[in-house]
Short mmCIF file of C-alpha atoms in Angstrom, two decimals:
data_model
loop_
_atom_site.label_atom_id
_atom_site.label_comp_id
_atom_site.label_asym_id
_atom_site.label_seq_id
_atom_site.Cartn_x
_atom_site.Cartn_y
_atom_site.Cartn_z
CA MET J 1 -73.12 11.40 1.72
CA LYS J 2 -71.43 10.39 4.93
CA LYS J 3 -69.96 7.31 3.24
CA ARG J 4 -68.71 9.42 0.33
CA ALA J 5 -67.19 11.95 2.70
CA LEU J 6 -65.52 9.20 4.71
CA ALA J 7 -64.16 7.58 1.55
CA LEU J 8 -62.85 10.96 0.39
CA ILE J 9 -61.15 11.56 3.71
CA LEU J 10 -59.59 8.09 3.71
CA GLY J 11 -58.43 8.59 0.14
CA MET J 12 -56.77 11.89 1.05
CA VAL J 13 -55.09 10.27 4.06
CA MET J 14 -53.73 7.47 1.88
CA LEU J 15 -52.51 9.97 -0.73
CA LEU J 16 -50.81 12.05 1.93
CA GLY J 17 -49.22 8.88 3.27
CA ILE J 18 -47.86 7.96 -0.15
CA LEU J 19 -46.54 11.48 -0.69
CA ALA J 20 -44.98 11.46 2.75
CA GLY J 21 -43.33 8.16 1.94
CA CYS J 22 -41.93 9.57 -1.29
CA GLY J 23 -40.70 12.57 0.62
CA GLU J 24 -38.88 10.33 3.09
CA GLN J 25 -37.10 8.56 0.22
CA ASN J 26 -35.80 11.90 -1.02
CA LYS J 27 -34.53 12.94 2.38
CA PRO J 28 -30.96 12.07 3.45
CA GLY J 29 -32.42 9.66 5.99
CA GLY J 30 -33.92 7.55 3.23
CA GLN J 31 -30.64 7.04 1.40
CA SER J 32 -28.90 3.74 0.83
CA ILE J 33 -25.25 3.24 -0.12
CA LYS J 34 -23.12 0.25 -1.03
CA VAL J 35 -19.65 -0.46 0.33
CA TRP J 36 -17.42 -3.03 -1.40
CA ILE J 37 -14.38 -4.35 0.41
CA PRO J 38 -12.23 -7.54 0.28
CA PRO J 39 -11.88 -10.03 3.16
CA TYR J 40 -9.22 -9.82 5.85
CA ALA J 41 -10.54 -12.20 8.52
CA LYS J 42 -8.62 -15.45 8.94
CA SER J 43 -10.37 -18.63 7.84
CA ASP J 44 -10.77 -19.80 11.44
CA ALA J 45 -11.76 -16.41 12.86
CA GLU J 46 -14.89 -16.21 15.01
CA LEU J 47 -15.80 -12.87 13.46
CA THR J 48 -16.22 -12.74 9.68
CA ASP J 49 -15.61 -9.60 7.64
CA GLN J 50 -19.34 -9.31 6.98
CA MET J 51 -20.14 -9.53 10.67
CA PHE J 52 -17.48 -6.99 11.57
CA TRP J 53 -18.56 -4.32 9.10
CA ASP J 54 -22.27 -4.85 9.72
CA GLN J 55 -21.65 -4.34 13.42
CA GLN J 56 -19.51 -1.24 12.82
CA PHE J 57 -22.13 0.38 10.57
CA ASP J 58 -25.00 -0.14 13.04
CA ALA J 59 -24.21 3.12 14.82
CA PHE J 60 -23.63 4.98 11.53
CA GLU J 61 -26.98 3.85 10.13
CA LYS J 62 -28.80 5.00 13.27
CA GLU J 63 -27.06 8.37 13.29
CA HIS J 64 -27.74 9.07 9.61
CA ASN J 65 -31.04 7.17 9.39
CA CYS J 66 -29.75 5.35 6.31
CA THR J 67 -28.88 1.89 5.03
CA VAL J 68 -25.33 0.73 4.34
CA GLU J 69 -25.07 -2.44 2.26
CA VAL J 70 -21.63 -3.99 2.80
CA GLU J 71 -20.52 -6.60 0.29
CA ILE J 72 -17.36 -8.63 0.88
CA LEU J 73 -15.79 -9.47 -2.49
CA PRO J 74 -13.16 -12.25 -2.71
CA TRP J 75 -9.64 -11.22 -3.64
CA ASP J 76 -9.68 -13.44 -6.72
CA GLY J 77 -10.80 -11.18 -9.55
CA TYR J 78 -11.49 -8.29 -7.18
CA LYS J 79 -10.27 -5.49 -9.48
CA GLN J 80 -12.27 -6.82 -12.44
CA LYS J 81 -15.45 -7.08 -10.39
CA VAL J 82 -15.01 -3.54 -9.12
CA THR J 83 -14.38 -2.22 -12.62
CA THR J 84 -17.41 -4.00 -14.04
CA GLY J 85 -19.60 -2.78 -11.18
CA LEU J 86 -18.55 0.84 -11.59
CA ILE J 87 -19.10 0.81 -15.35
CA SER J 88 -22.53 -0.83 -15.08
CA ASN J 89 -23.77 1.64 -12.46
CA GLU J 90 -24.56 -1.36 -10.27
CA GLY J 91 -21.39 -0.99 -8.29
CA PRO J 92 -20.46 0.54 -4.95
CA ASP J 93 -20.61 4.07 -3.61
CA VAL J 94 -17.56 3.45 -1.42
CA VAL J 95 -14.95 0.99 -2.64
CA TYR J 96 -11.66 -0.43 -1.36
CA ILE J 97 -8.95 -0.29 -4.03
CA ASP J 98 -5.25 -1.18 -4.16
CA THR J 99 -4.45 -0.30 -7.81
CA PRO J 100 -6.40 2.90 -8.51
CA TYR J 101 -4.65 4.56 -11.46
CA ASP J 102 -6.55 3.01 -14.37
CA LEU J 103 -9.91 3.69 -12.71
CA VAL J 104 -8.88 7.25 -11.87
CA GLU J 105 -7.87 7.80 -15.49
CA THR J 106 -11.29 6.65 -16.72
CA GLY J 107 -13.07 9.05 -14.37
CA ALA J 108 -14.53 6.31 -12.18
CA PHE J 109 -13.62 8.02 -8.90
CA GLU J 110 -14.80 11.28 -7.39
CA PRO J 111 -11.99 13.70 -6.35
CA LEU J 112 -12.03 14.09 -2.57
CA ASP J 113 -10.39 17.51 -2.25
CA SER J 114 -13.65 19.43 -1.75
CA TYR J 115 -15.04 16.94 0.79
CA PHE J 116 -12.21 17.16 3.34
CA THR J 117 -11.14 20.34 5.08
CA ALA J 118 -7.44 21.09 5.57
CA GLU J 119 -7.90 20.36 9.28
CA GLU J 120 -9.46 16.96 8.52
CA ALA J 121 -6.75 16.02 6.03
CA ASP J 122 -4.08 16.98 8.56
CA GLN J 123 -5.32 14.28 10.94
CA TYR J 124 -4.34 11.53 8.48
CA LEU J 125 -0.74 10.35 8.72
CA TYR J 126 -0.51 9.22 5.08
CA TRP J 127 -2.95 11.53 3.32
CA ASP J 128 -0.45 12.51 0.60
CA LEU J 129 -0.24 8.89 -0.59
CA GLY J 130 -3.73 9.41 -2.03
CA GLN J 131 -2.57 12.02 -4.54
CA ILE J 132 -2.95 10.91 -8.17
CA MET J 133 -2.43 13.26 -11.11
CA GLY J 134 -2.48 16.25 -8.78
CA LYS J 135 -5.76 15.45 -7.02
CA GLN J 136 -6.83 13.52 -3.92
CA TYR J 137 -8.73 10.62 -5.46
CA ILE J 138 -8.27 8.05 -2.69
CA ALA J 139 -7.99 8.00 1.09
CA PRO J 140 -5.35 5.57 2.42
CA MET J 141 -6.93 2.96 4.69
CA LEU J 142 -4.66 -0.06 5.15
CA VAL J 143 -1.16 1.35 5.35
CA GLY J 144 1.79 -0.77 6.42
CA ASN J 145 3.96 -3.76 5.54
CA ALA J 146 6.73 -1.31 4.73
CA SER J 147 9.95 -2.60 3.16
CA VAL J 148 12.54 -2.40 5.96
CA LEU J 149 16.08 -3.66 6.52
CA TYR J 150 16.14 -6.61 8.94
CA CYS J 151 19.42 -7.40 10.68
CA ASN J 152 20.47 -10.49 12.66
CA MET J 153 22.17 -8.71 15.54
CA ASP J 154 24.04 -11.83 16.70
CA ILE J 155 25.79 -12.01 13.33
CA LEU J 156 26.42 -8.26 13.22
CA LYS J 157 27.99 -8.38 16.68
CA GLN J 158 30.31 -11.17 15.60
CA ALA J 159 31.46 -8.87 12.81
CA GLY J 160 32.03 -6.01 15.27
CA PHE J 161 28.82 -3.97 14.89
CA ASP J 162 26.28 -3.08 17.58
CA ARG J 163 23.68 -1.40 15.35
CA PRO J 164 22.25 -1.82 11.83
CA PRO J 165 23.93 0.00 8.94
CA GLU J 166 22.42 3.38 8.13
CA THR J 167 23.86 4.33 4.72
CA TRP J 168 24.72 2.70 1.39
CA ASP J 169 28.42 2.84 2.23
CA GLU J 170 27.87 1.30 5.64
CA LEU J 171 25.88 -1.54 4.12
CA ILE J 172 28.85 -2.36 1.89
CA ASP J 173 31.28 -2.11 4.83
CA TYR J 174 29.12 -4.37 6.99
CA CYS J 175 28.82 -6.96 4.24
CA LEU J 176 32.58 -7.11 3.64
CA ALA J 177 33.27 -7.38 7.38
CA ILE J 178 30.72 -10.18 7.78
CA GLN J 179 32.27 -12.08 4.87
CA GLU J 180 35.64 -11.87 6.60
CA LYS J 181 34.63 -12.56 10.21
CA VAL J 182 31.51 -14.75 9.81
CA PRO J 183 32.22 -16.56 6.53
CA ASP J 184 29.64 -19.32 7.02
CA VAL J 185 26.67 -16.94 6.44
CA SER J 186 25.63 -14.65 3.61
CA PRO J 187 25.89 -10.97 4.54
CA PHE J 188 23.06 -9.58 2.41
CA LEU J 189 20.76 -10.87 -0.32
CA GLN J 190 18.00 -9.61 -2.58
CA ASN J 191 15.28 -11.61 -4.36
CA TRP J 192 16.41 -11.18 -7.98
CA GLY J 193 15.28 -14.73 -8.76
CA GLY J 194 11.68 -13.77 -8.08
CA SER J 195 9.00 -12.68 -10.50
CA GLY J 196 6.53 -9.81 -10.47
CA LYS J 197 6.85 -6.26 -9.29
CA GLY J 198 7.15 -7.41 -5.68
CA VAL J 199 10.86 -7.89 -6.38
CA LEU J 200 11.25 -4.20 -7.21
CA MET J 201 9.21 -3.28 -4.14
CA VAL J 202 12.03 -4.40 -1.85
CA SER J 203 15.09 -4.55 -4.12
CA TRP J 204 14.95 -1.49 -6.39
CA LEU J 205 12.42 1.22 -5.58
CA PRO J 206 13.64 2.01 -2.04
CA TYR J 207 17.16 2.70 -3.34
CA TYR J 208 15.88 4.86 -6.19
CA TRP J 209 13.84 6.99 -3.80
CA GLN J 210 16.88 7.22 -1.51
CA THR J 211 18.68 9.16 -4.28
CA GLY J 212 16.05 11.90 -3.96
CA GLU J 213 15.10 11.58 -7.63
CA SER J 214 11.46 11.79 -8.70
CA PHE J 215 10.08 8.65 -10.36
CA LEU J 216 7.56 10.52 -12.53
CA ASP J 217 8.17 13.50 -14.78
CA ALA J 218 6.04 16.65 -15.00
CA GLU J 219 3.55 14.84 -17.25
CA GLY J 220 3.10 11.97 -14.80
CA LYS J 221 5.10 9.47 -16.86
CA PRO J 222 7.91 7.25 -15.53
CA SER J 223 11.36 8.73 -16.02
CA ILE J 224 14.26 6.80 -14.46
CA ASN J 225 17.01 7.37 -17.03
CA ASN J 226 18.56 10.11 -14.93
CA ALA J 227 21.37 10.66 -12.42
CA GLY J 228 19.42 9.05 -9.58
CA GLY J 229 18.53 6.04 -11.68
CA LEU J 230 22.16 5.51 -12.65
CA LYS J 231 23.34 5.82 -9.03
CA THR J 232 20.71 3.24 -8.03
CA VAL J 233 21.62 0.63 -10.61
CA GLU J 234 25.37 1.17 -10.18
CA PHE J 235 25.02 0.69 -6.42
CA LEU J 236 23.03 -2.50 -6.85
CA LYS J 237 25.56 -3.79 -9.36
CA SER J 238 28.40 -2.99 -6.95
CA LEU J 239 27.00 -5.63 -4.61
CA MET J 240 28.02 -8.21 -7.20
CA ASP J 241 31.23 -6.43 -8.24
CA LYS J 242 32.43 -6.52 -4.60
CA GLY J 243 31.56 -10.19 -4.24
CA ILE J 244 28.64 -9.71 -1.87
CA PHE J 245 26.35 -11.28 -4.49
CA ASP J 246 27.45 -14.16 -6.69
CA ASP J 247 26.01 -15.77 -9.82
CA THR J 248 23.20 -17.38 -7.81
CA ILE J 249 21.57 -14.00 -7.12
CA THR J 250 19.25 -14.43 -10.11
CA ALA J 251 18.02 -17.66 -8.53
CA THR J 252 17.42 -16.20 -5.06
CA GLU J 253 13.69 -15.78 -4.37
CA ASN J 254 13.09 -15.75 -0.61
CA PRO J 255 15.97 -14.28 1.40
CA LYS J 256 13.77 -14.25 4.50
CA ASP J 257 13.84 -18.06 4.61
CA LEU J 258 17.62 -18.00 4.94
CA PHE J 259 17.34 -15.19 7.50
CA GLN J 260 14.98 -17.26 9.62
CA GLU J 261 17.40 -20.19 9.38
CA GLY J 262 20.22 -18.01 10.74
CA LYS J 263 22.15 -18.22 7.44
CA LEU J 264 21.70 -14.61 6.34
CA ALA J 265 22.73 -11.45 8.19
CA MET J 266 20.57 -8.83 6.45
CA TYR J 267 17.71 -8.53 3.97
CA VAL J 268 14.94 -6.09 3.06
CA GLY J 269 11.45 -7.42 3.70
CA ASP J 270 8.01 -6.36 4.86
CA THR J 271 7.20 -5.62 8.48
CA GLY J 272 4.64 -8.42 8.39
CA SER J 273 7.55 -10.88 8.57
CA ALA J 274 8.53 -9.71 12.06
CA LYS J 275 6.53 -12.35 13.95
CA LYS J 276 8.01 -15.22 11.92
CA ASN J 277 11.52 -13.82 12.40
CA THR J 278 10.91 -13.74 16.15
CA ALA J 279 9.33 -17.21 16.16
CA ALA J 280 12.43 -18.54 14.39
CA GLY J 281 14.53 -17.41 17.36
CA ILE J 282 16.34 -14.64 15.50
CA ASN J 283 17.66 -11.74 17.58
CA TRP J 284 16.71 -9.13 15.03
CA SER J 285 16.74 -5.38 14.80
CA VAL J 286 15.52 -3.19 12.01
CA ILE J 287 16.10 0.13 10.30
CA PRO J 288 13.25 1.61 8.25
CA ALA J 289 15.46 2.58 5.33
CA LEU J 290 19.05 3.28 4.42
CA SER J 291 20.12 6.84 3.64
CA GLY J 292 21.17 7.41 0.05
CA PRO J 293 24.05 9.49 -1.34
CA THR J 294 22.44 12.77 -0.28
CA GLY J 295 21.26 11.57 3.13
CA ILE J 296 17.65 10.88 2.13
CA GLN J 297 15.79 8.03 3.84
CA ALA J 298 12.98 6.47 1.82
CA THR J 299 11.24 3.16 1.29
CA TRP J 300 8.09 1.48 -0.02
CA ILE J 301 4.84 1.05 1.90
CA ALA J 302 1.48 -0.52 1.12
CA ALA J 303 -1.35 2.01 0.96
CA ASP J 304 -4.60 0.30 0.02
CA SER J 305 -7.32 2.90 0.04
CA LEU J 306 -10.98 3.88 -0.13
CA ALA J 307 -12.53 5.76 -3.02
CA ILE J 308 -15.93 7.25 -3.87
CA ALA J 309 -17.57 6.27 -7.16
CA SER J 310 -18.09 9.28 -9.40
CA ASN J 311 -21.51 7.91 -10.40
CA SER J 312 -22.69 7.59 -6.80
CA LYS J 313 -26.08 9.20 -6.30
CA ASN J 314 -25.35 9.83 -2.64
CA LYS J 315 -21.82 11.23 -2.63
CA GLU J 316 -22.19 13.25 0.57
CA LEU J 317 -23.40 10.23 2.52
CA ALA J 318 -20.72 8.05 0.88
CA VAL J 319 -18.01 10.48 2.02
CA GLU J 320 -19.42 10.44 5.55
CA ALA J 321 -19.27 6.63 5.47
CA MET J 322 -15.67 6.81 4.26
CA LYS J 323 -14.72 9.15 7.09
CA TYR J 324 -16.46 6.85 9.55
CA MET J 325 -14.57 3.79 8.27
CA LEU J 326 -11.28 5.66 8.62
CA SER J 327 -12.02 7.02 12.08
CA ALA J 328 -9.86 5.94 15.00
CA PRO J 329 -12.56 3.89 16.80
CA VAL J 330 -13.41 1.85 13.69
CA MET J 331 -9.80 1.40 12.60
CA ASP J 332 -8.72 0.49 16.13
CA ALA J 333 -11.38 -2.22 16.17
CA PHE J 334 -10.33 -3.42 12.71
CA HIS J 335 -6.64 -3.61 13.64
CA GLU J 336 -7.39 -5.35 16.91
CA GLN J 337 -10.01 -7.82 15.69
CA MET J 338 -9.30 -8.35 12.00
CA TYR J 339 -5.88 -7.32 10.67
CA ALA J 340 -3.15 -5.41 12.51
CA MET J 341 -1.62 -2.56 10.54
CA CYS J 342 -0.25 0.82 11.52
CA PRO J 343 -2.60 3.66 12.55
CA ILE J 344 -3.72 6.02 9.80
CA THR J 345 -4.83 8.93 11.97
CA LYS J 346 -3.01 10.80 14.71
CA ASP J 347 -5.52 9.71 17.36
CA ALA J 348 -5.52 5.97 16.53
CA LYS J 349 -3.79 3.23 18.52
CA PHE J 350 -0.74 1.22 17.47
CA TYR J 351 -1.16 -2.57 17.45
CA ASP J 352 1.92 -3.79 15.54
CA ASP J 353 5.38 -4.70 16.89
CA GLU J 354 6.58 -1.83 19.09
CA ARG J 355 9.88 -1.72 17.19
CA PHE J 356 7.93 -0.27 14.26
CA GLN J 357 5.89 2.28 16.20
CA SER J 358 8.22 5.27 15.94
CA MET J 359 8.84 4.54 12.27
CA TYR J 360 5.17 4.42 11.34
CA VAL J 361 3.96 7.23 13.57
CA ASP J 362 6.87 9.70 13.43
CA GLN J 363 8.49 9.04 10.03
CA ALA J 364 5.53 8.97 7.68
CA GLU J 365 7.41 11.24 5.27
CA ILE J 366 9.90 8.51 4.30
CA PHE J 367 7.23 6.21 2.86
CA HIS J 368 6.26 5.93 -0.80
CA ASN J 369 3.58 3.82 -2.43
CA TRP J 370 3.61 2.53 -6.01
CA PRO J 371 3.95 5.45 -8.44
CA ALA J 372 0.65 5.87 -10.32
CA PHE J 373 0.98 5.83 -14.10
CA ALA J 374 -0.43 4.08 -17.16
CA ASN J 375 0.67 0.53 -18.01
CA SER J 376 2.80 0.32 -14.88
CA ASP J 377 2.88 -3.49 -14.84
CA ALA J 378 4.57 -3.54 -18.25
CA PHE J 379 7.14 -1.00 -17.07
CA TYR J 380 8.02 -3.00 -13.97
CA ASP J 381 8.26 -6.19 -16.00
CA TYR J 382 10.80 -4.60 -18.35
CA LEU J 383 12.83 -3.15 -15.47
CA LEU J 384 12.94 -6.46 -13.59
CA LYS J 385 14.05 -8.45 -16.63
CA ASN J 386 16.72 -5.88 -17.49
CA MET J 387 18.08 -5.90 -13.93
CA GLN J 388 18.27 -9.68 -14.06
CA SER J 389 20.11 -9.41 -17.39
CA MET J 390 22.59 -7.02 -15.79
CA TYR J 391 23.36 -9.52 -13.03
CA MET J 392 23.91 -12.14 -15.72
CA GLY J 393 26.49 -9.88 -17.36
CA GLN J 394 24.38 -8.99 -20.40
CA LEU J 395 23.69 -5.29 -19.72
CA THR J 396 25.48 -2.35 -18.13
CA PRO J 397 23.69 -0.12 -15.59
CA GLN J 398 23.19 2.57 -18.22
CA GLN J 399 21.76 0.03 -20.65
CA VAL J 400 19.30 -1.15 -18.00
CA LEU J 401 17.85 2.36 -17.83
CA GLU J 402 17.90 3.02 -21.56
CA ASP J 403 16.40 -0.34 -22.53
CA THR J 404 13.68 -0.12 -19.89
CA MET J 405 12.55 3.32 -21.04
CA LYS J 406 12.73 2.37 -24.73
CA GLN J 407 10.76 -0.84 -24.26
CA TYR J 408 8.11 0.91 -22.21
CA GLU J 409 7.73 3.79 -24.65
CA GLU J 410 7.39 1.35 -27.55
CA PHE J 411 4.77 -0.59 -25.60
CA VAL J 412 2.75 2.53 -24.82
CA SER J 413 2.89 3.81 -28.38
#
């Protein structure tokens, strides 16, 4: 009887242990989430991306008594791997994304509006860049590399100017003066010999936004055949009409190379080029963006972001992990140890060139990321080719707009 009683007691203890274990798995402390993110560490860096994020999440895991599985996915095929993972339910809970629209449209991402209070959202400098189709689907994480106007101040001073141009008209005036007084350099160039939407990132979109015109209509579709679109294309064509560009403009791919050689006075490029411009010995200054016809300053900025998978089984914990990744201490460490970009919260530190600090911290409202709409790559491809045709004398500015919209609408239908 004693043996039976002892066996019964042991059996009950084991059963209670199993039930307790199951209970622990159902508690928040027993949760496990996956985070997928691409690499940013340099090939010769002492700290790998995996090491960095594992170290950062140590404190988070202890606080929440959870497990965070960080997977570093290579850039090559990144979007496809993310898409496949989300569809198969084997993907991440928190994911880094740079082209979110298609995944948002399929319902792959959880809207964030209900997870962030107004006070929390107000702490993020670029929160509005996460708006897609009227909802907050993504939280900007790596924001920076804005398209800005670089100026060789030695050349500008030779032409009689002590500051960069600030408006469209001033840009034209500066270019004409440089042609007259410093004829052995090019005053201003754009990369219309390039391929891909990166050309439009620096050579078209900033000027369109500077007109104050909206890129998308009320239905979220691209709509550039309007007054602002015409002003944009006419202004860009005037650069050739006034002799600032010549027939070689459709063969020009990398104006920054000429700038770093001291053969170009001004160009629009990303802020990431600043160190190379300095290393080349160029006495440069910068203006974030020109002001358009109505005085509006605007330009492009990168805004790679974090999102929460809609099929995540631990959304609350995933959101907490997202907030942790975006917090000032973690982002400060990332910018200092891995990849320097501008701060994304009001309490974070600035690690980039000090000449960009005021722009990034105090002028967040002038920055725009890629407009989010269906089949955007096709649209940009049509626009780029039509702009190139205009510079080759085959299209008028109005035809550029009409043909682009017609080709895109036919493609979509």
